mmCIF file of C-alpha atoms in Angstrom:
data_model
loop_
_atom_site.group_PDB
_atom_site.id
_atom_site.type_symbol
_atom_site.label_atom_id
_atom_site.label_comp_id
_atom_site.label_asym_id
_atom_site.label_seq_id
_atom_site.Cartn_x
_atom_site.Cartn_y
_atom_site.Cartn_z
ATOM 1 C CA MET O 200 141.856 113.762 60.811
ATOM 2 C CA PHE O 201 138.363 115.154 60.551
ATOM 3 C CA ASN O 202 136.379 116.931 57.872
ATOM 4 C CA LEU O 203 134.822 120.343 58.529
ATOM 5 C CA GLY O 204 133.136 120.577 55.135
ATOM 6 C CA PHE O 205 135.633 123.036 53.708
ATOM 7 C CA ASN O 206 139.356 123.224 52.912
ATOM 8 C CA PHE O 207 141.607 126.144 53.776
ATOM 9 C CA PHE O 208 144.379 125.252 51.398
ATOM 10 C CA GLY O 209 144.718 123.699 47.941
ATOM 11 C CA GLN O 210 147.146 120.944 47.032
ATOM 12 C CA ALA O 211 150.002 123.316 46.179
ATOM 13 C CA ALA O 212 149.442 125.323 49.309
ATOM 14 C CA ASP O 213 149.481 122.057 51.266
ATOM 15 C CA GLU O 214 152.990 121.288 50.104
ATOM 16 C CA ASN O 215 154.180 124.815 50.946
ATOM 17 C CA GLU O 216 152.578 124.518 54.360
ATOM 18 C CA GLN O 217 154.409 121.268 55.058
ATOM 19 C CA ARG O 218 157.743 122.858 54.105
ATOM 20 C CA ASP O 219 157.001 125.909 56.299
ATOM 21 C CA GLU O 220 155.996 123.702 59.196
ATOM 22 C CA ALA O 221 159.193 121.661 58.906
ATOM 23 C CA LYS O 222 161.251 124.863 59.052
ATOM 24 C CA SER O 223 159.397 126.681 61.821
ATOM 25 C CA SER O 224 158.609 123.741 64.130
ATOM 26 C CA PRO O 225 160.857 121.296 65.933
ATOM 27 C CA ALA O 226 160.851 117.715 64.757
ATOM 28 C CA PRO O 227 157.723 116.015 66.080
ATOM 29 C CA SER O 228 158.220 113.658 68.967
ATOM 30 C CA THR O 229 156.916 110.109 68.996
ATOM 31 C CA ALA O 230 154.246 111.245 71.503
ATOM 32 C CA ASP O 231 152.613 113.243 68.691
ATOM 33 C CA TYR O 232 151.717 110.042 66.859
ATOM 34 C CA LEU O 233 150.585 107.851 69.729
ATOM 35 C CA PRO O 234 147.036 106.422 69.503
ATOM 36 C CA LEU O 235 144.525 108.571 71.343
ATOM 37 C CA LYS O 236 143.529 105.864 73.788
ATOM 38 C CA GLN O 237 147.034 105.358 75.133
ATOM 39 C CA GLU O 238 146.409 107.900 77.903
ATOM 40 C CA ALA O 239 149.022 106.320 80.116
ATOM 41 C CA GLU O 240 151.818 107.548 77.840
ATOM 42 C CA LEU O 241 150.412 110.980 77.078
ATOM 43 C CA PRO O 242 150.939 114.018 79.310
ATOM 44 C CA PRO O 243 147.865 115.096 81.340
ATOM 45 C CA PRO O 244 145.422 116.866 78.959
ATOM 46 C CA GLU O 245 145.083 120.588 79.301
ATOM 47 C CA PRO O 246 141.720 122.361 79.765
ATOM 48 C CA TYR O 247 142.311 124.423 76.675
ATOM 49 C CA LEU O 248 145.085 125.029 74.186
ATOM 50 C CA SER O 249 147.552 127.834 74.749
ATOM 51 C CA PHE O 250 148.428 129.883 71.699
ATOM 52 C CA SER O 251 151.229 132.262 70.933
ATOM 53 C CA SER O 252 151.600 134.710 68.092
ATOM 54 C CA SER O 253 155.377 134.784 68.636
ATOM 55 C CA ALA O 254 157.604 133.348 65.934
ATOM 56 C CA LYS O 255 159.390 131.251 68.566
ATOM 57 C CA PRO O 256 157.595 127.900 68.979
ATOM 58 C CA ARG O 257 156.481 126.997 72.483
ATOM 59 C CA THR O 258 157.782 123.933 74.268
ATOM 60 C CA GLU O 259 155.612 120.918 75.091
ATOM 61 C CA VAL O 260 155.542 121.864 78.778
ATOM 62 C CA GLU O 261 154.403 125.413 77.997
ATOM 63 C CA MET O 262 151.673 124.163 75.649
ATOM 64 C CA ALA O 263 150.387 121.654 78.188
ATOM 65 C CA THR O 264 150.246 124.026 81.158
ATOM 66 C CA PRO O 265 147.052 126.036 81.773
ATOM 67 C CA SER O 266 147.339 129.799 82.096
ATOM 68 C CA LYS O 267 147.523 131.342 85.536
ATOM 69 C CA LEU O 268 147.310 134.856 86.925
ATOM 70 C CA LYS O 269 150.578 136.743 87.215
ATOM 71 C CA PRO O 270 151.431 138.214 90.658
ATOM 72 C CA SER O 271 151.387 141.723 89.156
ATOM 73 C CA GLN O 272 147.817 141.160 87.894
ATOM 74 C CA SER O 273 146.670 139.956 91.316
ATOM 75 C CA PHE O 274 148.286 142.977 92.960
ATOM 76 C CA LEU O 275 146.547 145.401 90.583
ATOM 77 C CA TYR O 276 143.177 143.713 91.135
ATOM 78 C CA ILE O 277 143.584 143.900 94.929
ATOM 79 C CA LEU O 278 144.684 147.535 94.723
ATOM 80 C CA GLY O 279 141.660 148.375 92.554
ATOM 81 C CA MET O 280 139.359 146.587 94.992
ATOM 82 C CA LEU O 281 140.786 148.564 97.940
ATOM 83 C CA LEU O 282 140.381 151.891 96.129
ATOM 84 C CA ILE O 283 136.748 151.114 95.256
ATOM 85 C CA LEU O 284 136.148 149.995 98.846
ATOM 86 C CA LEU O 285 137.556 153.216 100.320
ATOM 87 C CA LEU O 286 135.484 155.336 97.963
ATOM 88 C CA THR O 287 132.351 153.316 98.766
ATOM 89 C CA PHE O 288 132.704 153.708 102.535
ATOM 90 C CA HIS O 289 133.403 157.411 102.107
ATOM 91 C CA LEU O 290 130.166 157.845 100.162
ATOM 92 C CA ILE O 291 128.132 155.627 102.511
ATOM 93 C CA PHE O 292 129.158 157.441 105.681
ATOM 94 C CA ARG O 293 128.165 160.763 104.177
ATOM 95 C CA HIS O 294 124.538 159.681 104.720
ATOM 96 C CA TYR O 295 124.767 157.868 108.059
ATOM 97 C CA ASP O 296 125.759 158.756 111.635
ATOM 98 C CA LYS O 297 129.340 157.530 112.048
ATOM 99 C CA SER O 298 129.322 157.750 115.833
ATOM 100 C CA ALA O 299 126.130 155.677 116.063
ATOM 101 C CA VAL O 300 127.549 152.986 113.783
ATOM 102 C CA LYS O 301 130.801 152.939 115.773
ATOM 103 C CA SER O 302 128.884 152.586 119.030
ATOM 104 C CA ILE O 303 126.866 149.666 117.643
ATOM 105 C CA LEU O 304 129.989 147.871 116.407
ATOM 106 C CA SER O 305 131.860 148.348 119.701
ATOM 107 C CA SER O 306 129.225 146.307 121.527
ATOM 108 C CA ALA O 307 129.200 143.419 119.013
ATOM 109 C CA ASN O 308 128.932 139.892 120.397
ATOM 110 C CA PHE O 309 131.929 137.908 119.134
ATOM 111 C CA PHE O 310 130.197 134.570 119.748
ATOM 112 C CA TYR O 311 127.781 135.262 116.881
ATOM 113 C CA ILE O 312 130.651 136.486 114.700
ATOM 114 C CA PHE O 313 132.513 133.186 115.197
ATOM 115 C CA ILE O 314 129.355 131.323 114.179
ATOM 116 C CA ALA O 315 129.178 133.471 111.020
ATOM 117 C CA VAL O 316 132.815 132.635 110.180
ATOM 118 C CA GLY O 317 132.055 128.952 110.719
ATOM 119 C CA LEU O 318 129.085 129.122 108.329
ATOM 120 C CA ILE O 319 131.202 130.713 105.596
ATOM 121 C CA PHE O 320 133.807 127.988 106.121
ATOM 122 C CA LEU O 321 131.048 125.363 105.926
ATOM 123 C CA MET O 322 129.998 126.852 102.592
ATOM 124 C CA GLN O 323 133.520 126.388 101.211
ATOM 125 C CA VAL O 324 133.670 122.814 102.522
ATOM 126 C CA THR O 325 130.355 122.075 100.794
ATOM 127 C CA PHE O 326 131.471 123.600 97.500
ATOM 128 C CA GLY O 327 134.767 121.704 97.578
ATOM 129 C CA THR O 328 133.023 118.433 98.414
ATOM 130 C CA VAL O 329 130.513 118.844 95.587
ATOM 131 C CA LEU O 330 133.252 119.732 93.096
ATOM 132 C CA LEU O 331 135.451 116.799 94.028
ATOM 133 C CA GLY O 332 132.487 114.429 94.206
ATOM 134 C CA LEU O 333 131.460 115.249 90.643
ATOM 135 C CA THR O 334 135.045 114.915 89.412
ATOM 136 C CA ALA O 335 135.594 111.615 91.222
ATOM 137 C CA ARG O 336 132.404 110.135 89.772
ATOM 138 C CA SER O 337 133.334 110.920 86.182
ATOM 139 C CA ASP O 338 137.014 110.067 86.728
ATOM 140 C CA GLU O 339 136.345 106.881 88.739
ATOM 141 C CA GLN O 340 138.918 107.987 91.299
ATOM 142 C CA LYS O 341 138.964 108.775 95.022
ATOM 143 C CA TYR O 342 140.442 112.123 95.988
ATOM 144 C CA PRO O 343 141.460 113.373 99.442
ATOM 145 C CA PHE O 344 139.230 115.839 101.290
ATOM 146 C CA MET O 345 141.930 118.521 101.459
ATOM 147 C CA LEU O 346 142.214 118.586 97.668
ATOM 148 C CA GLY O 347 138.581 119.715 97.417
ATOM 149 C CA LEU O 348 138.890 122.234 100.260
ATOM 150 C CA ASN O 349 142.081 123.716 98.814
ATOM 151 C CA THR O 350 140.432 124.017 95.398
ATOM 152 C CA ALA O 351 137.383 125.766 96.871
ATOM 153 C CA MET O 352 139.573 128.210 98.811
ATOM 154 C CA ILE O 353 141.653 128.977 95.714
ATOM 155 C CA GLY O 354 138.456 129.702 93.802
ATOM 156 C CA PHE O 355 137.123 131.924 96.594
ATOM 157 C CA PHE O 356 140.317 133.946 96.795
ATOM 158 C CA PHE O 357 140.850 134.565 93.089
ATOM 159 C CA ASN O 358 137.143 135.012 92.315
ATOM 160 C CA ASN O 359 136.991 137.840 94.828
ATOM 161 C CA ILE O 360 140.058 139.746 93.668
ATOM 162 C CA THR O 361 139.301 139.644 89.923
ATOM 163 C CA PRO O 362 136.567 141.433 87.929
ATOM 164 C CA SER O 363 133.394 139.401 87.300
ATOM 165 C CA SER O 364 134.854 136.545 89.379
ATOM 166 C CA SER O 365 136.924 135.652 86.322
ATOM 167 C CA GLY O 366 140.123 134.465 87.999
ATOM 168 C CA GLY O 367 138.857 131.673 90.234
ATOM 169 C CA GLN O 368 138.258 128.815 87.820
ATOM 170 C CA PRO O 369 141.499 129.226 85.804
ATOM 171 C CA MET O 370 143.497 129.070 89.035
ATOM 172 C CA GLU O 371 141.472 126.105 90.318
ATOM 173 C CA ILE O 372 142.072 124.268 87.037
ATOM 174 C CA TYR O 373 145.776 125.111 87.182
ATOM 175 C CA TYR O 374 145.979 123.766 90.744
ATOM 176 C CA LEU O 375 144.183 120.520 89.859
ATOM 177 C CA TYR O 376 146.451 120.182 86.814
ATOM 178 C CA ARG O 377 149.451 120.505 89.124
ATOM 179 C CA CYS O 378 147.944 117.767 91.310
ATOM 180 C CA GLY O 379 147.500 115.391 88.375
ATOM 181 C CA VAL O 380 143.693 115.442 88.115
ATOM 182 C CA ARG O 381 142.221 114.853 84.660
ATOM 183 C CA ILE O 382 141.344 118.342 83.517
ATOM 184 C CA ALA O 383 138.675 117.340 80.992
ATOM 185 C CA ASN O 384 136.580 115.749 83.750
ATOM 186 C CA ALA O 385 137.378 118.539 86.227
ATOM 187 C CA SER O 386 136.267 121.110 83.633
ATOM 188 C CA LEU O 387 132.819 119.502 83.492
ATOM 189 C CA SER O 388 132.642 119.611 87.291
ATOM 190 C CA PHE O 389 133.438 123.328 87.254
ATOM 191 C CA ILE O 390 130.706 123.927 84.684
ATOM 192 C CA ALA O 391 128.255 121.955 86.846
ATOM 193 C CA LEU O 392 129.315 123.971 89.902
ATOM 194 C CA SER O 393 128.773 127.220 87.977
ATOM 195 C CA LEU O 394 125.324 125.969 86.955
ATOM 196 C CA PHE O 395 124.514 125.243 90.617
ATOM 197 C CA TYR O 396 125.711 128.722 91.593
ATOM 198 C CA TYR O 397 123.510 130.527 89.085
ATOM 199 C CA LEU O 398 120.504 128.298 89.731
ATOM 200 C CA ALA O 399 120.794 128.727 93.514
ATOM 201 C CA LYS O 400 120.888 132.508 93.161
ATOM 202 C CA LEU O 401 117.924 132.476 90.796
ATOM 203 C CA VAL O 402 115.809 130.039 92.790
ATOM 204 C CA LEU O 403 116.290 131.849 96.096
ATOM 205 C CA GLY O 404 116.171 135.366 94.642
ATOM 206 C CA LEU O 405 113.089 134.913 92.464
ATOM 207 C CA LEU O 406 111.288 132.964 95.204
ATOM 208 C CA ALA O 407 111.987 135.832 97.615
ATOM 209 C CA PHE O 408 110.706 138.347 95.089
ATOM 210 C CA PHE O 409 107.487 136.590 94.073
ATOM 211 C CA LEU O 410 106.478 135.685 97.626
ATOM 212 C CA ASN O 411 105.839 139.388 98.221
ATOM 213 C CA PRO O 412 106.567 141.445 95.069
ATOM 214 C CA LYS O 413 105.340 144.748 96.493
ATOM 215 C CA ALA O 414 107.521 144.560 99.617
ATOM 216 C CA ALA O 415 110.500 143.305 97.582
ATOM 217 C CA TRP O 416 110.193 146.177 95.114
ATOM 218 C CA ALA O 417 110.016 148.656 98.008
ATOM 219 C CA ALA O 418 113.131 147.167 99.648
ATOM 220 C CA LEU O 419 115.007 147.447 96.344
ATOM 221 C CA SER O 420 114.263 151.161 96.041
ATOM 222 C CA GLY O 421 117.027 152.796 93.992
ATOM 223 C CA TYR O 422 118.452 149.424 92.920
ATOM 224 C CA HIS O 423 115.711 148.150 90.623
ATOM 225 C CA LEU O 424 117.910 148.245 87.507
ATOM 226 C CA PHE O 425 120.725 146.368 89.261
ATOM 227 C CA PHE O 426 118.250 143.720 90.410
ATOM 228 C CA ILE O 427 117.022 143.223 86.842
ATOM 229 C CA ILE O 428 120.582 143.007 85.474
ATOM 230 C CA GLY O 429 121.554 140.665 88.296
ATOM 231 C CA THR O 430 118.640 138.397 87.339
ATOM 232 C CA VAL O 431 119.124 138.383 83.568
ATOM 233 C CA ILE O 432 122.844 137.542 83.680
ATOM 234 C CA PRO O 433 122.443 134.329 85.763
ATOM 235 C CA ILE O 434 119.615 133.174 83.467
ATOM 236 C CA PHE O 435 121.862 133.566 80.428
ATOM 237 C CA MET O 436 124.840 131.946 82.171
ATOM 238 C CA ALA O 437 122.758 129.008 83.410
ATOM 239 C CA MET O 438 121.561 128.342 79.840
ATOM 240 C CA LEU O 439 125.176 128.461 78.623
ATOM 241 C CA CYS O 440 126.265 126.001 81.328
ATOM 242 C CA LEU O 441 123.450 123.609 80.367
ATOM 243 C CA MET O 442 124.598 123.708 76.737
ATOM 244 C CA LEU O 443 128.220 123.014 77.712
ATOM 245 C CA LEU O 444 127.207 120.121 79.972
ATOM 246 C CA PHE O 445 124.696 118.307 77.799
ATOM 247 C CA ARG O 446 125.617 119.249 74.206
ATOM 248 C CA PRO O 447 129.192 117.931 73.911
ATOM 249 C CA LYS O 448 128.895 117.407 70.137
ATOM 250 C CA LEU O 449 128.155 121.088 69.662
ATOM 251 C CA VAL O 450 131.098 122.014 71.907
ATOM 252 C CA ALA O 451 133.352 119.636 69.949
ATOM 253 C CA ASN O 452 132.255 121.086 66.609
ATOM 254 C CA ILE O 453 132.842 124.679 67.752
ATOM 255 C CA SER O 454 136.233 123.761 69.269
ATOM 256 C CA ARG O 455 137.433 122.068 66.091
ATOM 257 C CA ARG O 456 136.314 124.918 63.871
ATOM 258 C CA CYS O 457 138.109 127.387 66.136
ATOM 259 C CA LEU O 458 141.249 125.265 66.015
ATOM 260 C CA GLU O 459 141.165 125.077 62.217
ATOM 261 C CA PHE O 460 140.691 128.834 62.049
ATOM 262 C CA LEU O 461 143.757 129.380 64.244
ATOM 263 C CA ILE O 462 145.751 126.905 62.166
ATOM 264 C CA ALA O 463 144.708 128.695 58.986
ATOM 265 C CA LYS O 464 145.896 132.010 60.456
ATOM 266 C CA ARG O 465 149.181 130.324 61.423
ATOM 267 C CA ILE O 466 148.687 131.227 65.087
ATOM 268 C CA ILE O 467 149.239 127.565 65.973
ATOM 269 C CA LYS O 468 152.491 126.182 64.622
ATOM 270 C CA ARG O 469 152.344 122.535 65.648
ATOM 271 C CA ARG O 470 149.201 121.484 63.831
ATOM 272 C CA GLN O 471 149.291 117.710 64.283
ATOM 273 C CA SER O 472 150.138 117.926 67.977
ATOM 274 C CA ALA O 473 147.352 120.480 68.589
ATOM 275 C CA ARG O 474 144.769 118.312 66.811
ATOM 276 C CA LEU O 475 145.784 115.213 68.762
ATOM 277 C CA LYS O 476 145.580 117.069 72.071
ATOM 278 C CA LEU O 477 142.208 118.579 71.246
ATOM 279 C CA ASP O 478 140.824 115.197 70.167
ATOM 280 C CA ASN O 479 142.140 113.579 73.343
ATOM 281 C CA TRP O 480 140.555 116.292 75.502
ATOM 282 C CA LEU O 481 137.235 116.160 73.636
ATOM 283 C CA GLU O 482 137.102 112.370 73.962
ATOM 284 C CA GLN O 483 137.330 112.654 77.743
ATOM 285 C CA TYR O 484 134.969 115.624 77.771
ATOM 286 C CA GLU O 485 132.275 113.768 75.829
ATOM 287 C CA GLY O 486 132.690 110.715 78.074
ATOM 288 C CA GLY O 487 132.211 112.856 81.165
ATOM 289 C CA SER O 488 129.172 114.538 79.644
ATOM 290 C CA ARG O 489 127.584 111.157 78.881
ATOM 291 C CA HIS O 490 128.230 110.097 82.466
ATOM 292 C CA LEU O 491 126.496 113.214 83.814
ATOM 293 C CA SER O 492 123.551 112.736 81.452
ATOM 294 C CA ALA O 493 123.123 109.151 82.642
ATOM 295 C CA ASN O 494 123.246 110.179 86.317
ATOM 296 C CA LEU O 495 120.892 113.149 86.585
ATOM 297 C CA SER O 496 119.806 112.027 90.056
ATOM 298 C CA GLU O 497 123.377 112.625 91.260
ATOM 299 C CA ILE O 498 123.309 116.088 89.691
ATOM 300 C CA CYS O 499 120.107 116.924 91.565
ATOM 301 C CA GLN O 500 121.532 115.534 94.805
ATOM 302 C CA ASN O 501 124.685 117.638 94.475
ATOM 303 C CA PHE O 502 122.573 120.695 93.692
ATOM 304 C CA VAL O 503 120.699 120.171 96.976
ATOM 305 C CA TYR O 504 124.048 120.040 98.813
ATOM 306 C CA PHE O 505 125.171 123.193 97.026
ATOM 307 C CA LEU O 506 121.899 124.937 97.886
ATOM 308 C CA ALA O 507 122.419 124.021 101.553
ATOM 309 C CA GLY O 508 125.909 125.558 101.431
ATOM 310 C CA THR O 509 124.481 128.707 99.840
ATOM 311 C CA LEU O 510 121.853 129.000 102.579
ATOM 312 C CA ALA O 511 124.629 128.603 105.171
ATOM 313 C CA SER O 512 126.470 131.570 103.660
ATOM 314 C CA TYR O 513 123.242 133.603 103.618
ATOM 315 C CA THR O 514 122.639 132.756 107.291
ATOM 316 C CA ALA O 515 126.096 134.106 108.200
ATOM 317 C CA SER O 516 124.795 137.648 107.648
ATOM 318 C CA TYR O 517 121.864 136.909 109.951
ATOM 319 C CA PHE O 518 124.278 136.050 112.773
ATOM 320 C CA CYS O 519 126.153 139.284 112.067
ATOM 321 C CA ALA O 520 122.860 141.110 112.670
ATOM 322 C CA LEU O 521 122.392 139.173 115.924
ATOM 323 C CA ALA O 522 125.940 140.154 116.947
ATOM 324 C CA ILE O 523 125.021 143.862 117.041
ATOM 325 C CA GLY O 524 121.853 143.263 119.053
ATOM 326 C CA ALA O 525 119.335 143.296 116.193
ATOM 327 C CA ARG O 526 116.583 140.671 116.298
ATOM 328 C CA PRO O 527 115.102 140.526 112.794
ATOM 329 C CA ASN O 528 112.702 137.824 111.666
ATOM 330 C CA TYR O 529 114.858 135.051 110.183
ATOM 331 C CA PHE O 530 112.687 134.408 107.126
ATOM 332 C CA GLU O 531 112.286 138.121 106.371
ATOM 333 C CA PHE O 532 116.058 138.561 106.677
ATOM 334 C CA MET O 533 116.746 135.611 104.365
ATOM 335 C CA ARG O 534 114.260 136.980 101.844
ATOM 336 C CA LEU O 535 116.140 140.290 101.745
ATOM 337 C CA GLN O 536 119.462 138.432 101.613
ATOM 338 C CA SER O 537 118.309 136.526 98.521
ATOM 339 C CA LEU O 538 117.306 139.792 96.826
ATOM 340 C CA TYR O 539 120.607 141.343 97.838
ATOM 341 C CA TYR O 540 122.722 138.575 96.279
ATOM 342 C CA LEU O 541 121.022 138.988 92.916
ATOM 343 C CA THR O 542 121.443 142.766 93.083
ATOM 344 C CA SER O 543 125.024 143.006 94.348
ATOM 345 C CA THR O 544 126.600 140.995 91.511
ATOM 346 C CA ALA O 545 125.183 143.112 88.680
ATOM 347 C CA LEU O 546 128.460 145.047 88.275
ATOM 348 C CA PRO O 547 131.752 143.266 87.393
ATOM 349 C CA THR O 548 133.817 144.629 90.299
ATOM 350 C CA PRO O 549 136.176 142.340 92.287
ATOM 351 C CA GLY O 550 134.213 140.745 95.136
ATOM 352 C CA ALA O 551 131.184 142.895 94.228
ATOM 353 C CA VAL O 552 132.969 145.713 96.073
ATOM 354 C CA GLY O 553 131.108 149.014 95.841
ATOM 355 C CA LEU O 554 127.667 147.812 94.842
ATOM 356 C CA GLY O 555 127.793 145.069 97.486
ATOM 357 C CA GLU O 556 128.255 147.508 100.375
ATOM 358 C CA SER O 557 125.892 150.235 99.167
ATOM 359 C CA SER O 558 123.051 147.852 98.216
ATOM 360 C CA PHE O 559 123.361 145.968 101.522
ATOM 361 C CA ALA O 560 123.023 149.177 103.548
ATOM 362 C CA LYS O 561 119.989 150.222 101.519
ATOM 363 C CA ILE O 562 118.126 146.891 101.289
ATOM 364 C CA PHE O 563 118.558 145.892 104.942
ATOM 365 C CA SER O 564 117.497 149.314 106.188
ATOM 366 C CA TYR O 565 114.041 147.953 105.371
ATOM 367 C CA CYS O 566 114.127 145.625 108.417
ATOM 368 C CA LEU O 567 117.064 146.819 110.560
ATOM 369 C CA GLY O 568 117.036 150.586 110.316
ATOM 370 C CA PRO O 569 119.781 152.723 108.722
ATOM 371 C CA GLU O 570 122.597 152.599 111.299
ATOM 372 C CA LYS O 571 122.142 148.937 112.222
ATOM 373 C CA ALA O 572 122.027 148.044 108.528
ATOM 374 C CA VAL O 573 125.408 149.742 107.986
ATOM 375 C CA ALA O 574 126.878 148.057 111.079
ATOM 376 C CA THR O 575 125.586 144.659 109.899
ATOM 377 C CA MET O 576 126.998 145.342 106.438
ATOM 378 C CA ILE O 577 130.463 146.041 107.882
ATOM 379 C CA LEU O 578 130.424 142.859 109.963
ATOM 380 C CA SER O 579 128.923 140.721 107.208
ATOM 381 C CA ARG O 580 131.303 141.886 104.492
ATOM 382 C CA SER O 581 134.246 141.610 106.900
ATOM 383 C CA VAL O 582 133.360 138.020 107.767
ATOM 384 C CA SER O 583 132.346 136.800 104.312
ATOM 385 C CA LEU O 584 134.908 138.729 102.241
ATOM 386 C CA TYR O 585 137.678 140.831 103.828
ATOM 387 C CA PHE O 586 138.627 138.554 106.746
ATOM 388 C CA PHE O 587 137.918 135.347 104.860
ATOM 389 C CA LEU O 588 140.195 136.456 102.025
ATOM 390 C CA LEU O 589 143.073 136.282 104.531
ATOM 391 C CA ILE O 590 142.031 132.757 105.541
ATOM 392 C CA ALA O 591 141.752 131.755 101.879
ATOM 393 C CA LEU O 592 145.185 133.262 101.162
ATOM 394 C CA GLY O 593 146.700 130.892 103.729
ATOM 395 C CA PHE O 594 145.071 127.957 101.966
ATOM 396 C CA VAL O 595 146.302 129.242 98.589
ATOM 397 C CA ILE O 596 149.908 129.398 99.801
ATOM 398 C CA TYR O 597 149.662 125.944 101.371
ATOM 399 C CA ALA O 598 147.910 124.417 98.352
ATOM 400 C CA PHE O 599 150.422 125.554 95.750
ATOM 401 C CA SER O 600 153.388 124.731 97.987
ATOM 402 C CA THR O 601 152.190 121.099 98.255
ATOM 403 C CA ALA O 602 150.742 120.648 94.749
ATOM 404 C CA GLY O 603 152.363 117.817 92.807
ATOM 405 C CA ARG O 604 153.860 116.177 95.901
ATOM 406 C CA GLY O 605 152.829 113.304 98.179
ATOM 407 C CA GLN O 606 149.149 112.335 98.304
ATOM 408 C CA TYR O 607 148.114 114.919 95.727
ATOM 409 C CA ARG O 608 149.944 113.418 92.750
ATOM 410 C CA ILE O 609 147.055 111.003 92.211
ATOM 411 C CA ASN O 610 146.827 110.867 88.438
ATOM 412 C CA ALA O 611 150.575 110.417 88.010
ATOM 413 C CA GLN O 612 150.499 107.359 90.286
ATOM 414 C CA ARG O 613 147.574 105.881 88.350
ATOM 415 C CA ILE O 614 149.350 106.475 85.009
ATOM 416 C CA LYS O 615 152.533 104.886 86.348
ATOM 417 C CA LYS O 616 150.614 101.774 87.420
ATOM 418 C CA ALA O 617 148.820 101.600 84.091
ATOM 419 C CA GLY O 618 152.161 101.648 82.306
#
């Protein structure tokens, strides 16, 4: 089907391979030999191929379904997060007056806390809208608002219970797959959203640092190394996202070489089917990439929306400070918040638990004082993480219970009409 410039097998080995494939694999279905452009008759493309080293060949449904987290994995991640959280609070309160912090929290103004919750919710609405907007543009489809909100909430929940925020996007992709959205185009939207995330952190964090380097360095006392790590990683990840978005030929070449390697090692049994699926996915992927390249103004516009959502989430912590009676300067607080977000994600713990709490208490002591900084940290982390995880869990349950039914089965309806 395509030439990689080298051959894994000779002619004799080719014949043996065909005999082995006939024995170990089921008879190919007619769908394996359909032209690539007959998308209406093909199953929805998967975001990546699933492989199995087992001798038992996988079914078509298993090969076409993206991987998802097992309940036991989620439980272990949550348990690990709770243990780290308990240890962190134990260590923090060894250095602060517990009674003073408790007194500050008991007089908290719930009006400001509700505003903080609303700002975090607004952030998720913004992220979901941007994600669905990018997908709809490249897919030439209209999607319901709740589909974007559900996807954002699924990402929030699983990102914050898995190390290095690694579980969010696979679960979001799995959910969109269940809803019939074209995964190749959605994958590009997720990459663009990741690029926005890293760029927003870098723009705000580095701007906050270089506006007053001496004061920023003093506020980061004890966390300088984490700040540097938290800056280098987003730079590297942003460069990777740019390559994935705007160098589709390179991505296609790497993907095909990887596939041929796996075929050569006999990890993939159904060679022809795997090649067809990969080609179909890459065709859509390259089309979506060309669309993004031709509409850079839309990319910039969506980045501005994403940046506004990020600032809304940063402002939520400011209202948590107002809730305990603190009156910090807004711009000084936001400057420290930008430094904090770069610092707190340097370690790959679920939800930045551990480093997130300790660095917050230290950095915001610079403008709030020790006890008020700890009280603000407890409120801020409760609003933006612990409490909001419960809200997101409700959306996760609702989303997966309705996926594939009613208004969400968009792609299936379009395919049916096309047929």
